[in-house]
PDB file of C-alpha atoms and ligand atoms in Angstrom:
ATOM      1  CA  MET D  40       0.270  -0.001  -0.088  1.00 43.00           C
ATOM      2  CA  ILE D  41       2.474   2.542   0.944  1.00 42.00           C
ATOM      3  CA  SER D  42       4.192   3.785  -2.259  1.00 38.00           C
ATOM      4  CA  ALA D  43       6.870   6.210  -2.406  1.00 34.00           C
ATOM      5  CA  ARG D  44       4.651   8.972  -1.088  1.00 38.00           C
ATOM      6  CA  VAL D  45       6.001  12.100   0.213  1.00 33.00           C
ATOM      7  CA  PHE D  46       5.707  11.697   3.950  1.00 36.00           C
ATOM      8  CA  TYR D  47       7.664   8.220   3.441  1.00 39.00           C
ATOM      9  CA  ALA D  48      10.206   9.661   0.725  1.00 34.00           C
ATOM     10  CA  SER D  49      13.220   9.926   2.989  1.00 33.00           C
ATOM     11  CA  ALA D  50      12.574   6.509   4.466  1.00 34.00           C
ATOM     12  CA  ILE D  51      11.988   5.111   0.891  1.00 35.00           C
ATOM     13  CA  VAL D  52      14.931   6.723  -0.256  1.00 31.00           C
ATOM     14  CA  ALA D  53      17.157   5.681   2.776  1.00 33.00           C
ATOM     15  CA  ALA D  54      15.914   2.236   2.462  1.00 33.00           C
ATOM     16  CA  LEU D  55      16.427   1.838  -1.205  1.00 32.00           C
ATOM     17  CA  ALA D  56      19.880   3.436  -0.645  1.00 32.00           C
ATOM     18  CA  LEU D  57      21.009   0.871   1.889  1.00 32.00           C
ATOM     19  CA  GLY D  58      19.212  -1.905  -0.394  1.00 32.00           C
ATOM     20  CA  GLY D  59      21.611  -1.056  -2.813  1.00 31.00           C
ATOM     21  CA  CYS D  60      24.621  -1.721  -0.505  1.00 31.00           C
ATOM     22  CA  GLN D  61      23.305  -5.257  -0.217  1.00 32.00           C
ATOM     23  CA  GLY D  62      22.807  -5.900  -3.578  1.00 31.00           C
ATOM     24  CA  GLY D  63      19.710  -4.084  -4.617  1.00 31.00           C
ATOM     25  CA  SER D  64      20.592  -2.653  -7.540  1.00 34.00           C
ATOM     26  CA  VAL D  65      21.821  -5.859  -9.122  1.00 36.00           C
ATOM     27  CA  SER D  66      19.698  -7.056 -12.132  1.00 40.00           C
ATOM     28  CA  PRO D  67      18.040 -10.392 -10.655  1.00 40.00           C
ATOM     29  CA  PRO D  68      19.476 -13.735 -12.631  1.00 40.00           C
ATOM     30  CA  PRO D  69      16.818 -15.918 -14.570  1.00 41.00           C
ATOM     31  CA  PHE D  70      15.474 -18.774 -12.881  1.00 44.00           C
ATOM     32  CA  ASN D  71      17.333 -21.766 -11.623  1.00 43.00           C
ATOM     33  CA  THR D  72      18.477 -24.001 -14.620  1.00 43.00           C
ATOM     34  CA  GLY D  73      20.910 -26.342 -13.132  1.00 49.00           C
ATOM     35  CA  SER D  74      22.954 -23.898 -10.957  1.00 52.00           C
ATOM     36  CA  PRO D  75      21.699 -23.061  -7.610  1.00 64.00           C
ATOM     37  CA  VAL D  76      20.310 -19.720  -8.355  1.00 73.00           C
ATOM     38  CA  PHE D  77      16.870 -18.334  -7.218  1.00 94.00           C
ATOM     39  CA  THR D  78      14.760 -15.704  -8.325  1.00 95.00           C
ATOM     40  CA  ILE D  79      11.491 -14.833  -6.782  1.00 97.00           C
ATOM     41  CA  THR D  80       9.168 -11.811  -8.037  1.00 98.00           C
ATOM     42  CA  ALA D  81       7.480  -9.832  -5.041  1.00 98.00           C
ATOM     43  CA  GLY D  82       4.090  -8.834  -6.445  1.00 97.00           C
ATOM     44  CA  GLY D  83       3.444  -7.687  -9.860  1.00 97.00           C
ATOM     45  CA  SER D  84       1.447  -5.012 -11.781  1.00 97.00           C
ATOM     46  CA  SER D  85      -0.013  -4.076 -15.223  1.00 97.00           C
ATOM     47  CA  ASN D  86      -2.237  -1.316 -16.770  1.00 96.00           C
ATOM     48  CA  MET D  87       0.187   1.482 -15.463  1.00 96.00           C
ATOM     49  CA  GLU D  88       0.087   0.205 -11.790  1.00 97.00           C
ATOM     50  CA  ALA D  89      -3.797   0.168 -11.877  1.00 97.00           C
ATOM     51  CA  MET D  90      -3.392  -3.633 -11.250  1.00 97.00           C
ATOM     52  CA  GLN D  91      -1.268  -5.044  -8.359  1.00 98.00           C
ATOM     53  CA  SER D  92      -0.840  -8.409  -7.147  1.00 97.00           C
ATOM     54  CA  PHE D  93       0.281  -9.238  -3.747  1.00 97.00           C
ATOM     55  CA  ARG D  94       1.879 -12.448  -3.741  1.00 97.00           C
ATOM     56  CA  PHE D  95       5.348 -14.079  -4.097  1.00 98.00           C
ATOM     57  CA  TYR D  96       5.951 -15.992  -7.484  1.00 97.00           C
ATOM     58  CA  PRO D  97       6.898 -18.806  -6.943  1.00 97.00           C
ATOM     59  CA  SER D  98       5.797 -18.656  -3.028  1.00 96.00           C
ATOM     60  CA  SER D  99       7.667 -21.791  -1.852  1.00 96.00           C
ATOM     61  CA  LEU D 100      11.257 -22.773  -2.822  1.00 96.00           C
ATOM     62  CA  THR D 101      13.843 -25.006  -1.767  1.00 96.00           C
ATOM     63  CA  VAL D 102      17.383 -24.127  -2.044  1.00 96.00           C
ATOM     64  CA  ASN D 103      20.516 -25.544   0.036  1.00 95.00           C
ATOM     65  CA  VAL D 104      22.705 -24.163   2.525  1.00 94.00           C
ATOM     66  CA  GLY D 105      25.048 -21.514   0.913  1.00 93.00           C
ATOM     67  CA  ASP D 106      22.336 -20.978  -1.965  1.00 94.00           C
ATOM     68  CA  THR D 107      21.362 -17.300  -2.526  1.00 95.00           C
ATOM     69  CA  VAL D 108      18.034 -16.395  -2.947  1.00 97.00           C
ATOM     70  CA  HIS D 109      16.805 -13.409  -5.474  1.00 97.00           C
ATOM     71  CA  TRP D 110      13.835 -11.283  -5.070  1.00 98.00           C
ATOM     72  CA  ALA D 111      12.738  -8.733  -7.615  1.00 98.00           C
ATOM     73  CA  PHE D 112      10.339  -6.060  -7.189  1.00 98.00           C
ATOM     74  CA  PRO D 113       8.832  -4.940 -10.076  1.00 97.00           C
ATOM     75  CA  SER D 114       6.256  -2.676  -9.072  1.00 97.00           C
ATOM     76  CA  GLY D 115       5.234   0.951  -8.361  1.00 95.00           C
ATOM     77  CA  GLU D 116       3.754  -0.700  -5.264  1.00 96.00           C
ATOM     78  CA  PRO D 117       6.280  -1.430  -2.776  1.00 96.00           C
ATOM     79  CA  HIS D 118       6.772  -4.577  -0.612  1.00 97.00           C
ATOM     80  CA  THR D 119       9.203  -6.216   1.568  1.00 98.00           C
ATOM     81  CA  VAL D 120      11.006  -9.703   2.406  1.00 98.00           C
ATOM     82  CA  THR D 121      10.937  -9.874   6.146  1.00 98.00           C
ATOM     83  CA  LEU D 122      12.237 -13.013   8.179  1.00 98.00           C
ATOM     84  CA  LEU D 123      11.563 -12.475  11.870  1.00 97.00           C
ATOM     85  CA  GLY D 124      14.758 -14.614  12.985  1.00 97.00           C
ATOM     86  CA  PRO D 125      14.279 -14.606  16.992  1.00 97.00           C
ATOM     87  CA  ARG D 126      11.280 -12.198  17.225  1.00 97.00           C
ATOM     88  CA  THR D 127       8.011 -13.236  18.019  1.00 96.00           C
ATOM     89  CA  ALA D 128       5.849 -10.743  15.889  1.00 96.00           C
ATOM     90  CA  TYR D 129       6.282  -8.431  12.592  1.00 96.00           C
ATOM     91  CA  PRO D 130       6.232  -4.595  13.056  1.00 96.00           C
ATOM     92  CA  PRO D 131       3.028  -2.973  11.307  1.00 93.00           C
ATOM     93  CA  PRO D 132       3.336  -1.376   8.527  1.00 89.00           C
ATOM     94  CA  THR D 133       2.807   2.028  10.204  1.00 88.00           C
ATOM     95  CA  ASP D 134       5.990   1.715  12.116  1.00 92.00           C
ATOM     96  CA  PRO D 135       9.014   3.710  10.510  1.00 90.00           C
ATOM     97  CA  THR D 136      11.109   0.891  11.045  1.00 95.00           C
ATOM     98  CA  SER D 137       8.988  -1.372   8.538  1.00 95.00           C
ATOM     99  CA  ALA D 138      10.165   0.797   5.467  1.00 95.00           C
ATOM    100  CA  GLN D 139      13.968   0.261   6.388  1.00 97.00           C
ATOM    101  CA  PRO D 140      16.270  -2.835   5.716  1.00 98.00           C
ATOM    102  CA  PHE D 141      17.729  -4.704   8.743  1.00 98.00           C
ATOM    103  CA  GLY D 142      20.147  -7.474   9.047  1.00 97.00           C
ATOM    104  CA  GLY D 143      23.081  -8.324   6.564  1.00 96.00           C
ATOM    105  CA  PRO D 144      23.543 -10.466   3.398  1.00 97.00           C
ATOM    106  CA  THR D 145      22.839 -13.861   5.061  1.00 97.00           C
ATOM    107  CA  TYR D 146      20.167 -15.329   6.959  1.00 98.00           C
ATOM    108  CA  ASP D 147      20.790 -18.089   9.961  1.00 96.00           C
ATOM    109  CA  ALA D 148      17.267 -17.129  11.561  1.00 96.00           C
ATOM    110  CA  THR D 149      19.439 -15.443  14.261  1.00 97.00           C
ATOM    111  CA  THR D 150      18.805 -11.954  13.344  1.00 97.00           C
ATOM    112  CA  TYR D 151      15.689  -9.986  12.428  1.00 98.00           C
ATOM    113  CA  THR D 152      16.260  -9.483   8.593  1.00 98.00           C
ATOM    114  CA  SER D 153      14.382  -7.371   6.297  1.00 98.00           C
ATOM    115  CA  SER D 154      14.827  -5.394   2.721  1.00 98.00           C
ATOM    116  CA  GLY D 155      12.566  -2.472   4.010  1.00 97.00           C
ATOM    117  CA  PHE D 156      10.186  -1.009   1.204  1.00 96.00           C
ATOM    118  CA  LEU D 157      11.796  -1.787  -2.227  1.00 97.00           C
ATOM    119  CA  LEU D 158      10.075  -1.103  -5.526  1.00 97.00           C
ATOM    120  CA  LEU D 159      10.527  -0.300  -9.188  1.00 95.00           C
ATOM    121  CA  GLY D 160      12.798  -2.638 -10.267  1.00 96.00           C
ATOM    122  CA  LYS D 161      14.985  -2.625  -7.105  1.00 97.00           C
ATOM    123  CA  SER D 162      15.928  -6.336  -6.010  1.00 97.00           C
ATOM    124  CA  TYR D 163      16.914  -7.661  -2.676  1.00 98.00           C
ATOM    125  CA  SER D 164      19.392 -11.032  -1.903  1.00 97.00           C
ATOM    126  CA  LEU D 165      19.948 -13.250   0.867  1.00 97.00           C
ATOM    127  CA  THR D 166      22.289 -16.281   1.244  1.00 96.00           C
ATOM    128  CA  PHE D 167      20.763 -19.056   3.600  1.00 96.00           C
ATOM    129  CA  THR D 168      23.580 -20.608   5.889  1.00 96.00           C
ATOM    130  CA  ASN D 169      21.418 -22.862   8.405  1.00 96.00           C
ATOM    131  CA  PRO D 170      19.150 -25.757   7.444  1.00 97.00           C
ATOM    132  CA  GLY D 171      15.342 -24.723   8.411  1.00 97.00           C
ATOM    133  CA  THR D 172      11.920 -23.758   7.093  1.00 98.00           C
ATOM    134  CA  TYR D 173      11.580 -20.342   6.917  1.00 98.00           C
ATOM    135  CA  THR D 174       8.360 -18.203   6.381  1.00 97.00           C
ATOM    136  CA  TYR D 175       8.823 -14.548   5.209  1.00 98.00           C
ATOM    137  CA  THR D 176       6.346 -11.763   4.686  1.00 98.00           C
ATOM    138  CA  CYS D 177       5.545  -8.518   3.234  1.00 98.00           C
ATOM    139  CA  LEU D 178       5.096  -6.319   5.859  1.00 97.00           C
ATOM    140  CA  LEU D 179       3.035  -4.235   3.958  1.00 95.00           C
ATOM    141  CA  HIS D 180       0.855  -6.688   2.530  1.00 94.00           C
ATOM    142  CA  GLY D 181       1.282  -9.887   5.066  1.00 87.00           C
ATOM    143  CA  PRO D 182      -0.090 -12.048   6.072  1.00 87.00           C
ATOM    144  CA  ALA D 183      -1.851 -12.877   2.825  1.00 89.00           C
ATOM    145  CA  MET D 184       1.487 -11.800   1.118  1.00 96.00           C
ATOM    146  CA  ARG D 185       3.643 -14.915   2.666  1.00 97.00           C
ATOM    147  CA  GLY D 186       6.606 -16.845   1.269  1.00 98.00           C
ATOM    148  CA  THR D 187       8.455 -19.824   2.571  1.00 98.00           C
ATOM    149  CA  ILE D 188      11.972 -20.940   1.942  1.00 98.00           C
ATOM    150  CA  VAL D 189      13.106 -24.690   2.773  1.00 97.00           C
ATOM    151  CA  VAL D 190      16.741 -24.772   3.300  1.00 97.00           C
ATOM    152  CA  GLN D 191      18.425 -28.102   3.224  1.00 96.00           C
ATOM    153  CA  PRO D 192      21.861 -29.532   3.929  1.00 96.00           C
ATOM    154  CA  SER D 193      24.398 -28.561   1.306  1.00 93.00           C
ATOM    155  CA  GLY D 194      24.537 -31.092  -1.366  1.00 91.00           C
ATOM    156  CA  THR D 195      21.061 -32.440  -1.559  1.00 94.00           C
ATOM    157  CA  PRO D 196      19.287 -32.502  -4.865  1.00 93.00           C
ATOM    158  CA  TYR D 197      16.887 -29.824  -5.551  1.00 93.00           C
ATOM    159  CA  PRO D 198      13.063 -31.327  -5.694  1.00 93.00           C
ATOM    160  CA  PRO D 199      11.039 -31.323  -8.843  1.00 92.00           C
ATOM    161  CA  SER D 200       8.443 -29.192  -7.178  1.00 92.00           C
ATOM    162  CA  ASN D 201      11.025 -26.094  -7.377  1.00 92.00           C
ATOM    163  CA  THR D 202      10.833 -26.592 -11.170  1.00 89.00           C
ATOM    164  CA  VAL D 203       7.293 -26.603 -11.425  1.00 91.00           C
ATOM    165  CA  ALA D 204       7.046 -23.319  -8.974  1.00 91.00           C
ATOM    166  CA  GLU D 205       9.813 -21.650 -10.761  1.00 89.00           C
ATOM    167  CA  LEU D 206       8.273 -22.739 -14.200  1.00 91.00           C
ATOM    168  CA  GLY D 207       4.724 -21.579 -13.170  1.00 94.00           C
ATOM    169  CA  ALA D 208       5.646 -18.243 -11.330  1.00 95.00           C
ATOM    170  CA  SER D 209       4.910 -15.861 -14.174  1.00 95.00           C
ATOM    171  CA  ALA D 210       2.065 -17.682 -15.381  1.00 96.00           C
ATOM    172  CA  ALA D 211       0.467 -17.211 -11.461  1.00 96.00           C
ATOM    173  CA  GLN D 212       1.461 -13.555 -11.689  1.00 97.00           C
ATOM    174  CA  ALA D 213      -0.235 -13.067 -14.836  1.00 97.00           C
ATOM    175  CA  ALA D 214      -3.367 -14.868 -13.526  1.00 97.00           C
ATOM    176  CA  ASP D 215      -3.680 -12.845 -10.347  1.00 97.00           C
ATOM    177  CA  LEU D 216      -3.327  -9.762 -12.152  1.00 97.00           C
ATOM    178  CA  ALA D 217      -5.982 -10.685 -14.799  1.00 97.00           C
ATOM    179  CA  LEU D 218      -8.502 -11.016 -11.497  1.00 97.00           C
ATOM    180  CA  GLY D 219      -8.262  -7.221 -11.838  1.00 97.00           C
ATOM    181  CA  THR D 220     -10.359  -7.015 -14.928  1.00 97.00           C
ATOM    182  CA  THR D 221     -12.977  -9.100 -13.112  1.00 96.00           C
ATOM    183  CA  ALA D 222     -12.901  -6.630 -10.515  1.00 97.00           C
ATOM    184  CA  VAL D 223     -13.315  -3.642 -12.781  1.00 98.00           C
ATOM    185  CA  SER D 224     -16.230  -5.287 -14.234  1.00 98.00           C
ATOM    186  CA  GLN D 225     -17.978  -5.571 -11.000  1.00 97.00           C
ATOM    187  CA  PHE D 226     -18.291  -2.143 -10.329  1.00 98.00           C
ATOM    188  CA  PRO D 227     -21.085  -1.828  -8.295  1.00 98.00           C
ATOM    189  CA  TYR D 228     -22.891   1.594  -9.212  1.00 98.00           C
ATOM    190  CA  ALA D 229     -24.700   3.379 -11.885  1.00 98.00           C
ATOM    191  CA  PRO D 230     -21.752   4.418 -14.261  1.00 98.00           C
ATOM    192  CA  GLY D 231     -21.227   8.025 -14.576  1.00 98.00           C
ATOM    193  CA  GLY D 232     -23.127   8.692 -11.375  1.00 98.00           C
ATOM    194  CA  PRO D 233     -22.114  10.404  -8.173  1.00 98.00           C
ATOM    195  CA  HIS D 234     -21.198   7.204  -6.744  1.00 98.00           C
ATOM    196  CA  LEU D 235     -17.694   6.274  -7.472  1.00 98.00           C
ATOM    197  CA  VAL D 236     -15.257   3.243  -6.080  1.00 98.00           C
ATOM    198  CA  ALA D 237     -12.001   4.136  -4.335  1.00 98.00           C
ATOM    199  CA  GLY D 238     -10.308   0.973  -5.620  1.00 98.00           C
ATOM    200  CA  LEU D 239     -11.755  -2.761  -5.774  1.00 98.00           C
ATOM    201  CA  THR D 240     -10.965  -5.840  -5.781  1.00 97.00           C
ATOM    202  CA  PRO D 241     -12.652  -9.329  -7.453  1.00 96.00           C
ATOM    203  CA  GLY D 242     -15.898 -10.150  -5.286  1.00 95.00           C
ATOM    204  CA  LEU D 243     -15.423  -6.323  -3.925  1.00 97.00           C
ATOM    205  CA  THR D 244     -15.235  -6.080  -0.225  1.00 96.00           C
ATOM    206  CA  VAL D 245     -16.524  -9.745   0.771  1.00 93.00           C
ATOM    207  CA  GLY D 246     -13.733 -12.303   1.405  1.00 89.00           C
ATOM    208  CA  PRO D 247     -10.381 -12.724   2.577  1.00 91.00           C
ATOM    209  CA  PRO D 248      -7.732 -10.629   1.357  1.00 92.00           C
ATOM    210  CA  SER D 249      -7.415 -10.692  -2.549  1.00 94.00           C
ATOM    211  CA  PRO D 250      -4.319 -11.289  -4.362  1.00 95.00           C
ATOM    212  CA  VAL D 251      -5.089  -8.601  -6.929  1.00 97.00           C
ATOM    213  CA  ALA D 252      -5.950  -4.912  -6.213  1.00 97.00           C
ATOM    214  CA  VAL D 253      -7.223  -2.483  -8.645  1.00 98.00           C
ATOM    215  CA  GLN D 254      -5.618   0.857  -7.474  1.00 97.00           C
ATOM    216  CA  ARG D 255      -7.736   3.498  -9.154  1.00 98.00           C
ATOM    217  CA  PHE D 256     -10.891   5.791  -8.680  1.00 98.00           C
ATOM    218  CA  LEU D 257     -13.767   4.755 -11.055  1.00 98.00           C
ATOM    219  CA  ASP D 258     -16.767   5.579 -12.388  1.00 98.00           C
ATOM    220  CA  GLY D 259     -17.738   2.610 -14.329  1.00 98.00           C
ATOM    221  CA  PRO D 260     -16.306  -0.680 -15.358  1.00 98.00           C
ATOM    222  CA  SER D 261     -13.652   0.750 -17.150  1.00 98.00           C
ATOM    223  CA  LEU D 262     -10.190   1.988 -16.196  1.00 97.00           C
ATOM    224  CA  ALA D 263     -10.560   4.630 -18.424  1.00 96.00           C
ATOM    225  CA  VAL D 264     -13.500   6.527 -16.385  1.00 96.00           C
ATOM    226  CA  THR D 265     -11.331   8.419 -13.472  1.00 95.00           C
ATOM    227  CA  SER D 266     -13.428  11.433 -13.678  1.00 97.00           C
ATOM    228  CA  VAL D 267     -17.192  12.468 -12.681  1.00 98.00           C
ATOM    229  CA  THR D 268     -19.276  15.381 -14.101  1.00 98.00           C
ATOM    230  CA  VAL D 269     -21.596  16.740 -11.388  1.00 98.00           C
ATOM    231  CA  HIS D 270     -23.720  19.997 -10.885  1.00 98.00           C
ATOM    232  CA  VAL D 271     -22.769  22.934  -8.135  1.00 98.00           C
ATOM    233  CA  GLY D 272     -24.639  21.372  -4.718  1.00 98.00           C
ATOM    234  CA  ASP D 273     -24.153  17.870  -6.012  1.00 98.00           C
ATOM    235  CA  ILE D 274     -22.689  15.024  -3.374  1.00 98.00           C
ATOM    236  CA  VAL D 275     -20.116  12.728  -4.432  1.00 98.00           C
ATOM    237  CA  THR D 276     -19.339   9.758  -2.693  1.00 98.00           C
ATOM    238  CA  TRP D 277     -16.546   7.180  -2.861  1.00 98.00           C
ATOM    239  CA  THR D 278     -16.247   3.702  -1.226  1.00 98.00           C
ATOM    240  CA  ASN D 279     -13.453   1.320  -1.087  1.00 98.00           C
ATOM    241  CA  GLN D 280     -14.749  -1.778  -2.623  1.00 98.00           C
ATOM    242  CA  SER D 281     -11.506  -3.457  -2.179  1.00 97.00           C
ATOM    243  CA  ASN D 282     -10.652  -5.981   0.703  1.00 95.00           C
ATOM    244  CA  ASN D 283      -7.008  -5.616   0.878  1.00 94.00           C
ATOM    245  CA  ALA D 284      -5.724  -2.116   0.558  1.00 94.00           C
ATOM    246  CA  PRO D 285      -6.861   1.355   2.127  1.00 95.00           C
ATOM    247  CA  HIS D 286      -7.344   4.530   0.126  1.00 97.00           C
ATOM    248  CA  THR D 287      -7.830   8.101   0.850  1.00 98.00           C
ATOM    249  CA  VAL D 288      -9.841  10.801  -0.994  1.00 98.00           C
ATOM    250  CA  THR D 289      -7.720  14.038  -0.564  1.00 97.00           C
ATOM    251  CA  ILE D 290      -8.167  17.411  -2.400  1.00 97.00           C
ATOM    252  CA  ALA D 291      -6.024  20.475  -1.966  1.00 95.00           C
ATOM    253  CA  PRO D 292      -6.702  24.290  -2.388  1.00 95.00           C
ATOM    254  CA  VAL D 293      -7.180  25.078  -6.290  1.00 95.00           C
ATOM    255  CA  GLY D 294      -3.805  26.148  -7.521  1.00 93.00           C
ATOM    256  CA  ALA D 295      -1.737  24.806  -4.232  1.00 92.00           C
ATOM    257  CA  PRO D 296       0.551  21.967  -4.492  1.00 90.00           C
ATOM    258  CA  PHE D 297      -0.694  18.447  -3.082  1.00 88.00           C
ATOM    259  CA  PRO D 298      -0.118  18.334   0.606  1.00 86.00           C
ATOM    260  CA  ILE D 299       2.511  16.668   2.516  1.00 86.00           C
ATOM    261  CA  LEU D 300       0.513  14.377   4.640  1.00 90.00           C
ATOM    262  CA  ASN D 301       1.212  11.353   6.514  1.00 90.00           C
ATOM    263  CA  PRO D 302      -1.772   8.859   4.488  1.00 92.00           C
ATOM    264  CA  PHE D 303      -2.689   7.849   8.215  1.00 92.00           C
ATOM    265  CA  ALA D 304      -3.895  11.180   8.833  1.00 93.00           C
ATOM    266  CA  PRO D 305      -6.981  11.837  10.682  1.00 95.00           C
ATOM    267  CA  PRO D 306      -9.917  13.624   8.316  1.00 97.00           C
ATOM    268  CA  THR D 307      -9.772  17.243   7.524  1.00 96.00           C
ATOM    269  CA  GLY D 308     -11.856  19.694   6.078  1.00 97.00           C
ATOM    270  CA  GLY D 309     -15.080  18.451   6.788  1.00 97.00           C
ATOM    271  CA  ASN D 310     -17.734  17.348   3.790  1.00 98.00           C
ATOM    272  CA  VAL D 311     -18.098  20.700   1.661  1.00 98.00           C
ATOM    273  CA  TYR D 312     -15.294  21.585  -0.721  1.00 98.00           C
ATOM    274  CA  ASP D 313     -15.515  25.101  -2.731  1.00 97.00           C
ATOM    275  CA  GLY D 314     -11.937  25.008  -3.876  1.00 97.00           C
ATOM    276  CA  THR D 315     -10.403  26.929  -1.077  1.00 96.00           C
ATOM    277  CA  MET D 316      -9.181  24.558   1.471  1.00 95.00           C
ATOM    278  CA  LEU D 317      -7.554  21.272   2.064  1.00 96.00           C
ATOM    279  CA  VAL D 318     -10.205  18.288   2.462  1.00 97.00           C
ATOM    280  CA  ASN D 319      -8.517  15.035   3.395  1.00 98.00           C
ATOM    281  CA  SER D 320     -11.358  11.978   3.965  1.00 98.00           C
ATOM    282  CA  GLY D 321      -8.607   9.764   6.205  1.00 97.00           C
ATOM    283  CA  VAL D 322      -8.022   6.336   5.917  1.00 97.00           C
ATOM    284  CA  LEU D 323     -10.866   4.375   4.121  1.00 98.00           C
ATOM    285  CA  PHE D 324     -10.386   0.972   5.052  1.00 96.00           C
ATOM    286  CA  SER D 325     -12.245  -1.938   2.968  1.00 96.00           C
ATOM    287  CA  GLY D 326     -16.028  -0.967   2.779  1.00 98.00           C
ATOM    288  CA  ALA D 327     -15.414   2.696   4.036  1.00 98.00           C
ATOM    289  CA  SER D 328     -17.193   5.739   2.167  1.00 98.00           C
ATOM    290  CA  PHE D 329     -16.548   9.353   2.193  1.00 98.00           C
ATOM    291  CA  SER D 330     -18.694  11.949   0.821  1.00 98.00           C
ATOM    292  CA  LEU D 331     -18.134  15.873  -0.422  1.00 98.00           C
ATOM    293  CA  LYS D 332     -20.543  18.051  -1.907  1.00 98.00           C
ATOM    294  CA  PHE D 333     -19.026  20.395  -4.450  1.00 98.00           C
ATOM    295  CA  THR D 334     -20.216  24.335  -4.231  1.00 98.00           C
ATOM    296  CA  THR D 335     -17.960  25.828  -6.923  1.00 98.00           C
ATOM    297  CA  VAL D 336     -18.073  25.407 -10.600  1.00 98.00           C
ATOM    298  CA  GLY D 337     -14.577  24.127 -11.652  1.00 97.00           C
ATOM    299  CA  THR D 338     -12.268  21.144 -12.566  1.00 97.00           C
ATOM    300  CA  PHE D 339     -10.919  19.617  -9.419  1.00 97.00           C
ATOM    301  CA  THR D 340      -8.201  16.970  -9.258  1.00 96.00           C
ATOM    302  CA  TYR D 341      -7.823  14.721  -5.797  1.00 97.00           C
ATOM    303  CA  GLN D 342      -5.422  11.909  -4.882  1.00 96.00           C
ATOM    304  CA  CYS D 343      -5.007   9.070  -2.947  1.00 97.00           C
ATOM    305  CA  LEU D 344      -2.162   9.803  -0.225  1.00 96.00           C
ATOM    306  CA  PHE D 345      -1.193   5.816  -0.352  1.00 95.00           C
ATOM    307  CA  HIS D 346      -0.913   5.466  -4.303  1.00 95.00           C
ATOM    308  CA  ASP D 347      -0.700   8.697  -5.783  1.00 88.00           C
ATOM    309  CA  ASP D 348       2.751   9.127  -7.145  1.00 84.00           C
ATOM    310  CA  THR D 349       4.013   6.003  -8.479  1.00 89.00           C
ATOM    311  CA  GLU D 350       0.525   4.226  -9.029  1.00 93.00           C
ATOM    312  CA  HIS D 351      -1.311   7.213 -10.570  1.00 94.00           C
ATOM    313  CA  MET D 352      -4.348   6.786  -8.370  1.00 97.00           C
ATOM    314  CA  ILE D 353      -5.771  10.593  -8.803  1.00 97.00           C
ATOM    315  CA  GLY D 354      -9.242  11.315 -10.355  1.00 97.00           C
ATOM    316  CA  THR D 355     -11.005  14.385 -11.227  1.00 97.00           C
ATOM    317  CA  VAL D 356     -14.430  15.859 -10.454  1.00 98.00           C
ATOM    318  CA  ILE D 357     -15.972  18.495 -13.236  1.00 98.00           C
ATOM    319  CA  VAL D 358     -18.658  20.614 -11.678  1.00 98.00           C
ATOM    320  CA  GLN D 359     -20.680  22.584 -14.113  1.00 98.00           C
TER     321      GLN D 359
HETATM  322 CU1  LIG N 651      -4.957   4.350  -2.604  1.00 58.09          CU
END
């Protein structure tokens, strides 16, 4: 969820810089073809970052002591690879330390180890030095986004399940992202009306967290419909119709730069907008709605504080 929002920019820049020291800028190698080289993709995106998938591809791999696993982070949505080590609980995504890397280039289960937030072509590598079965998570999207690394003693043959998992990884990612198209087709309101979605998932808010999110403000069953036209005095309502990502509806005074705000900041500005004030819905979790009455003619752009810059979650209200 938390992308390279301005509020977190310094933490993310620091995380990216440190990630680079751990091999974060190195292009990941191809899938294992006989040599002990392993690549896992963290999430995925399509349609100009509108569709985001929240799984590791493949989610389970078996390696040997001394092998190195590379994770690739292709999306505008950040993810982490985080292993608990001796800790008993993961930090929440709102904890500022979640953005930062911890630990070194090896993992032996004695040290909390995390990539920090990585996105947009970065990568992360860990060499496993102790046999065991290790679960890891993305701090931003867990527990739905978890993976497992089984570490065998050095020299053990790799199981056939590795090849199946590696060969199926790209197809699994594509299948998850395709579910975003299903979600868009389930737009639940009258197209072109004053009720919009602030993000949606397959099945909308029902069910456990989906492996895909559509991170757009939409006013119809199409990714192209990101604006709504209303009249002075009309009320526009947004509902988060997703089950896996928070969003905000945030609108600045006309002509002002977009505000530097913590995405988790409380609501500001009330429910009437005349172009002169900052209005922020506060965090809209799954199923939550926000309504805003427009009292001035104009074209007004609003954004989601979580998904504005790298994921382009931006909408327009045209008031006539
Ligand atoms: Cu958002």
